[in-house]
Coordinates of C-alpha atoms in Angstrom, one line a residue:
Chain A
M14 CA 132.8 74.3 85.7
E15 CA 134.6 72.8 82.7
R16 CA 135.0 74.8 79.5
A17 CA 132.9 72.3 77.6
E18 CA 130.2 72.6 80.1
I19 CA 130.2 76.4 79.9
E20 CA 130.1 76.2 76.2
S21 CA 127.1 73.9 76.0
K22 CA 125.3 76.0 78.6
L23 CA 126.0 79.1 76.7
N24 CA 124.7 77.6 73.4
E25 CA 121.6 76.6 75.2
L26 CA 121.1 80.2 76.4
L27 CA 121.6 81.5 72.9
V28 CA 118.8 79.3 71.6
E29 CA 116.4 79.7 74.5
E30 CA 116.9 83.3 75.5
L31 CA 117.9 84.9 72.2
G32 CA 116.0 82.6 69.9
L33 CA 119.1 81.9 67.8
D34 CA 119.3 79.0 65.3
A35 CA 121.3 76.2 66.9
D36 CA 122.8 75.2 63.6
K37 CA 124.5 78.6 63.2
I38 CA 126.2 78.7 66.6
T39 CA 129.9 77.9 66.3
P40 CA 132.8 79.3 68.4
E41 CA 133.8 81.6 65.4
A42 CA 130.3 82.9 64.8
R43 CA 130.1 86.7 65.3
F44 CA 127.1 87.9 67.2
E45 CA 126.2 90.9 65.2
E46 CA 127.4 90.0 61.7
D47 CA 126.7 86.2 61.6
L48 CA 124.0 85.7 64.1
E49 CA 122.2 89.0 63.5
V50 CA 122.0 89.8 67.2
D51 CA 121.1 93.6 67.6
S52 CA 122.5 95.8 70.3
L53 CA 119.7 95.1 72.7
G54 CA 120.2 91.4 72.0
V55 CA 123.8 91.8 73.2
V56 CA 122.5 93.3 76.4
E57 CA 120.1 90.3 76.8
L58 CA 123.1 88.0 76.3
L59 CA 125.1 89.8 79.1
M60 CA 122.1 89.6 81.4
A61 CA 121.7 85.9 80.7
L62 CA 125.4 85.3 81.3
E63 CA 125.3 87.2 84.6
D64 CA 122.1 85.4 85.8
N65 CA 123.1 81.9 84.7
F66 CA 126.8 81.9 85.6
G67 CA 126.7 84.2 88.6
V68 CA 129.3 86.6 87.2
Q69 CA 129.4 90.4 86.8
I70 CA 130.4 91.7 83.4
P71 CA 131.1 95.5 83.3
D72 CA 130.5 97.3 80.0
E73 CA 134.2 97.7 79.2
E74 CA 134.7 94.0 79.4
A75 CA 131.5 93.3 77.5
E76 CA 133.1 95.1 74.5
S77 CA 135.6 92.2 74.2
I78 CA 132.7 89.9 73.3
G79 CA 132.5 89.7 69.5
T80 CA 132.1 86.0 68.9
V81 CA 130.5 83.0 70.7
G82 CA 134.0 81.7 71.5
Q83 CA 135.0 85.1 73.1
A84 CA 131.9 84.9 75.3
V85 CA 132.9 81.5 76.5
D86 CA 136.5 82.8 77.1
L87 CA 135.1 85.7 79.2
V88 CA 133.0 83.4 81.4
V89 CA 135.8 80.9 81.8
A90 CA 138.2 83.8 82.9
K91 CA 135.5 85.2 85.3
L92 CA 134.8 81.9 86.9
A93 CA 138.6 81.2 87.3
G94 CA 139.3 84.6 88.6
Chain B
M19 CA 96.4 91.8 78.0
T20 CA 96.2 90.2 81.4
G21 CA 98.7 89.5 84.1
V22 CA 100.3 91.7 86.7
A23 CA 100.2 95.5 86.8
L24 CA 102.4 97.6 89.1
V25 CA 101.3 101.1 89.8
T26 CA 103.7 103.4 91.7
G27 CA 102.2 106.0 94.1
A28 CA 98.9 104.2 94.0
S29 CA 97.5 104.9 97.5
R30 CA 95.6 108.0 96.4
G31 CA 94.7 110.4 93.7
I32 CA 95.3 109.4 90.1
G33 CA 97.4 106.4 91.0
R34 CA 94.6 105.0 93.2
A35 CA 92.1 105.4 90.3
I36 CA 94.5 103.7 87.9
A37 CA 95.0 100.7 90.3
L38 CA 91.2 100.3 90.6
R39 CA 90.7 100.6 86.9
L40 CA 93.4 98.0 86.0
A41 CA 91.9 95.6 88.6
E42 CA 88.5 96.1 86.9
D43 CA 90.1 95.3 83.6
G44 CA 91.3 91.9 84.9
F45 CA 94.9 92.6 86.0
S46 CA 96.3 91.5 89.4
V47 CA 97.5 94.8 90.8
A48 CA 100.5 95.8 92.9
V49 CA 99.7 99.0 94.8
N50 CA 103.0 100.7 95.6
Y51 CA 103.1 103.4 98.3
A52 CA 105.9 105.3 100.1
S53 CA 104.4 106.1 103.4
S54 CA 100.5 106.0 103.2
K55 CA 100.2 102.4 104.4
A56 CA 96.6 102.6 105.6
R57 CA 95.5 104.2 102.3
A58 CA 97.3 101.6 100.2
A59 CA 95.7 98.8 102.3
A60 CA 92.3 100.5 101.6
V61 CA 92.9 100.4 97.9
V62 CA 93.9 96.7 98.1
D63 CA 90.7 95.9 100.1
E64 CA 88.6 97.7 97.6
I65 CA 90.1 95.6 94.8
A66 CA 89.8 92.4 96.8
S67 CA 86.2 93.0 97.7
A68 CA 85.5 93.3 93.9
G69 CA 87.0 89.8 93.6
A70 CA 90.3 90.7 92.0
S71 CA 93.8 90.1 93.4
A72 CA 96.0 92.9 94.7
M73 CA 98.9 93.5 97.1
A74 CA 100.3 96.6 98.7
V75 CA 104.0 97.0 98.4
Q76 CA 106.0 99.7 100.2
A77 CA 109.0 101.2 98.4
D78 CA 110.8 104.5 98.1
V79 CA 110.9 104.5 94.3
R80 CA 113.8 107.0 94.3
D81 CA 116.0 104.2 95.8
P82 CA 117.5 101.6 93.4
D83 CA 117.7 98.9 96.1
A84 CA 114.1 99.5 97.2
V85 CA 112.9 99.3 93.6
S86 CA 114.7 96.0 93.1
S87 CA 113.1 94.5 96.3
M88 CA 109.7 95.8 95.2
F89 CA 110.0 94.0 91.9
E90 CA 111.2 90.8 93.6
S91 CA 108.3 90.7 96.0
V92 CA 105.7 91.5 93.4
T93 CA 107.1 88.9 91.1
A94 CA 107.1 86.3 93.9
E95 CA 103.6 87.1 95.1
L96 CA 101.7 87.9 91.9
G97 CA 104.0 87.0 89.0
P98 CA 106.1 89.0 86.5
V99 CA 105.0 92.6 85.8
A100 CA 103.3 92.9 82.5
V101 CA 102.2 96.5 82.9
L102 CA 104.1 99.2 84.7
V103 CA 102.5 102.5 85.5
N104 CA 105.0 105.1 86.6
N105 CA 102.7 107.4 88.5
A106 CA 104.5 108.4 91.7
G107 CA 105.0 112.1 91.8
I108 CA 105.2 115.2 93.9
T109 CA 105.1 119.0 93.5
D110 CA 107.2 121.4 95.5
D111 CA 106.4 124.7 93.8
G112 CA 108.3 128.0 94.0
L113 CA 109.4 130.7 91.7
L114 CA 112.8 129.8 90.3
L115 CA 114.7 132.7 91.9
R116 CA 113.6 131.3 95.3
M117 CA 113.8 127.6 94.5
T118 CA 116.2 125.6 96.6
V119 CA 118.5 122.8 95.3
D120 CA 116.6 120.5 97.7
Q121 CA 113.2 121.5 96.1
W122 CA 114.8 120.8 92.7
D123 CA 116.3 117.4 93.6
N124 CA 113.3 116.1 95.5
V125 CA 111.0 116.7 92.6
M126 CA 113.4 115.4 90.0
N127 CA 114.2 112.3 92.0
T128 CA 110.6 111.4 92.9
N129 CA 109.2 112.0 89.5
L130 CA 112.0 111.3 87.0
R131 CA 114.6 109.2 88.7
S132 CA 111.9 106.8 89.9
T133 CA 110.6 106.4 86.4
F134 CA 114.1 105.4 85.2
L135 CA 114.6 103.0 88.0
C136 CA 111.2 101.3 87.8
T137 CA 111.3 101.1 84.0
K138 CA 114.8 99.5 84.1
A139 CA 113.7 96.9 86.6
A140 CA 110.5 96.1 84.7
L141 CA 112.2 95.7 81.3
R142 CA 114.4 92.8 82.4
S143 CA 111.4 90.4 82.4
M144 CA 109.5 92.2 79.7
V145 CA 112.4 92.0 77.2
R146 CA 112.7 88.3 78.0
S147 CA 109.0 87.6 77.5
R148 CA 108.8 89.8 74.4
A149 CA 105.8 91.7 75.7
G150 CA 104.9 94.5 78.1
R151 CA 103.4 97.9 78.5
I152 CA 105.0 100.9 80.3
I153 CA 102.8 103.9 80.9
N154 CA 104.4 107.0 82.4
I155 CA 102.3 109.8 84.0
S156 CA 103.6 113.1 82.7
S157 CA 101.8 116.4 82.9
V158 CA 100.6 119.3 80.7
S159 CA 103.0 121.3 82.8
G160 CA 105.8 119.4 81.1
I161 CA 104.5 120.5 77.7
S162 CA 103.4 124.1 78.2
G163 CA 105.4 125.0 81.3
N164 CA 103.9 126.6 84.4
P165 CA 105.2 129.5 86.5
G166 CA 106.4 128.2 89.8
Q167 CA 106.9 124.7 88.5
G168 CA 110.4 124.8 87.0
N169 CA 111.3 121.7 88.8
Y170 CA 108.0 119.8 88.2
A171 CA 107.8 120.9 84.5
A172 CA 111.4 119.8 83.9
S173 CA 110.7 116.4 85.5
K174 CA 107.5 115.9 83.5
A175 CA 109.1 117.0 80.2
G176 CA 112.0 114.6 81.0
I177 CA 109.4 111.8 81.2
I178 CA 108.2 112.6 77.7
G179 CA 111.8 112.4 76.2
F180 CA 112.5 109.3 78.2
T181 CA 109.2 107.7 77.0
K182 CA 110.2 108.3 73.3
S183 CA 113.7 107.0 73.7
V184 CA 112.8 103.8 75.5
A185 CA 109.9 103.2 73.1
K186 CA 112.5 103.2 70.3
E187 CA 114.9 100.9 72.3
V188 CA 112.4 98.2 73.1
G189 CA 109.9 98.3 70.3
S190 CA 111.5 95.4 68.6
R191 CA 110.7 93.3 71.6
G192 CA 107.0 93.9 71.5
I193 CA 107.0 96.4 74.4
T194 CA 105.1 99.7 74.1
V195 CA 106.1 102.8 76.2
N196 CA 103.7 105.7 76.3
A197 CA 103.0 108.8 78.4
I198 CA 99.9 110.5 79.6
A199 CA 99.9 114.2 80.3
P200 CA 97.0 115.1 82.6
G201 CA 95.8 118.7 83.0
F202 CA 94.0 119.8 86.2
I203 CA 92.6 116.8 87.9
Q204 CA 90.7 116.8 91.2
T205 CA 93.2 115.4 93.6
D206 CA 94.9 116.3 96.9
M207 CA 97.7 117.9 94.7
T208 CA 95.3 120.3 93.1
S209 CA 92.9 120.9 96.0
A210 CA 95.9 122.4 97.8
L211 CA 95.7 125.3 95.3
G212 CA 92.4 126.6 96.8
D213 CA 89.0 127.3 95.2
N214 CA 90.0 130.7 93.8
V215 CA 92.8 129.1 91.7
T216 CA 90.7 126.1 90.6
D217 CA 87.8 128.3 89.5
A218 CA 90.1 130.5 87.5
V219 CA 91.6 127.4 85.9
A220 CA 88.2 125.9 85.0
E221 CA 87.5 129.0 83.0
R222 CA 90.5 128.2 80.7
I223 CA 89.5 124.6 80.2
A224 CA 87.4 124.0 77.0
L225 CA 85.2 121.5 78.9
G226 CA 84.8 124.0 81.7
R227 CA 85.7 121.8 84.6
L228 CA 88.6 120.0 86.3
G229 CA 89.0 116.3 85.4
L230 CA 88.4 113.3 87.5
P231 CA 91.2 110.8 88.4
E232 CA 89.0 108.1 86.7
E233 CA 89.2 110.0 83.4
V234 CA 93.0 109.6 83.5
A235 CA 92.7 106.0 84.6
S236 CA 90.5 105.1 81.7
V237 CA 93.3 106.2 79.3
V238 CA 95.8 104.0 81.2
G239 CA 93.3 101.2 80.9
Y240 CA 93.2 101.7 77.1
L241 CA 97.0 101.9 76.7
A242 CA 97.3 98.7 78.7
S243 CA 94.7 96.9 76.6
D244 CA 95.1 94.9 73.4
G245 CA 93.4 97.7 71.5
A246 CA 96.5 99.9 72.0
S247 CA 99.0 97.4 70.6
Y248 CA 100.2 99.7 67.8
I249 CA 100.7 102.9 69.9
T250 CA 104.1 103.6 71.3
G251 CA 106.3 106.6 72.2
Q252 CA 103.2 108.8 72.4
T253 CA 102.1 111.4 74.9
I254 CA 98.3 111.4 75.3
V255 CA 97.1 114.8 76.7
V256 CA 94.1 114.3 79.0
D257 CA 93.3 117.9 80.0
G258 CA 89.7 118.7 78.9
G259 CA 91.1 121.1 76.3
L260 CA 93.2 123.2 78.7
T261 CA 96.2 123.5 76.4
L262 CA 94.3 124.0 73.1

């Protein structure tokens, strides 16, 4: 899967699963501070990533996800590895 | 609320009464059982003959893989679980000085670990749909303690703390989590105690008698209903005034 494809799929998930405002989603947007995703929302995001991209994200790796771009990076790395 | 209700340990006793009650209230009911296949089938037949839909689903609720499979088959056959009733439970009484590690582990796993596993499995779809009801069957033993029930009381008190914590975790997603603490209810579990014990117990109950499984089931019905939408993290004592 191409990075652009992953990015657009992720943005779709953020709108559909987490109910985020599509206009606010940028690669630099921080989940907690900018997008107001709470701790349970971050867990929902991880479950959505695992279900939709078929990857496993352990808690210690999940901590590296602060922004939308970092979530894309992690999925790209997981699918490449 | 309508949709699918999953009741663990629903082949007899309080679980059976809960399954029948929720079916009466309009839910499609998954009747979980560990080994009592024929009894679970009888509960399903009883629900079906009243015109509601139900299925029996075997699973050892202490086992994470079995719990996952159970939720998969219930979701495939009836739909996503909207109401989970963690009812499966056992006693294995003994004074603590004589209690074995196996007695402790069996009771903790069947009563408390199962509640964790099933709640975790149910929350996946509930969080996504922003709705759901989880009802955990505790016991007055977990509130007041009971000699000979160190293991059982610990598991049932654990359920109360678990209920409160999870209620706080998922409240923002429109999910309520409550517990019910029955007192002495007429079931196989209490009939094993013998008439002498139950007569002595009845004297300590304000209402002067043991409860019926249906009298616990009606409270489950209420907690699963729209009327209970603003109740969460609570433990409702249903004991006829035993612990007053």
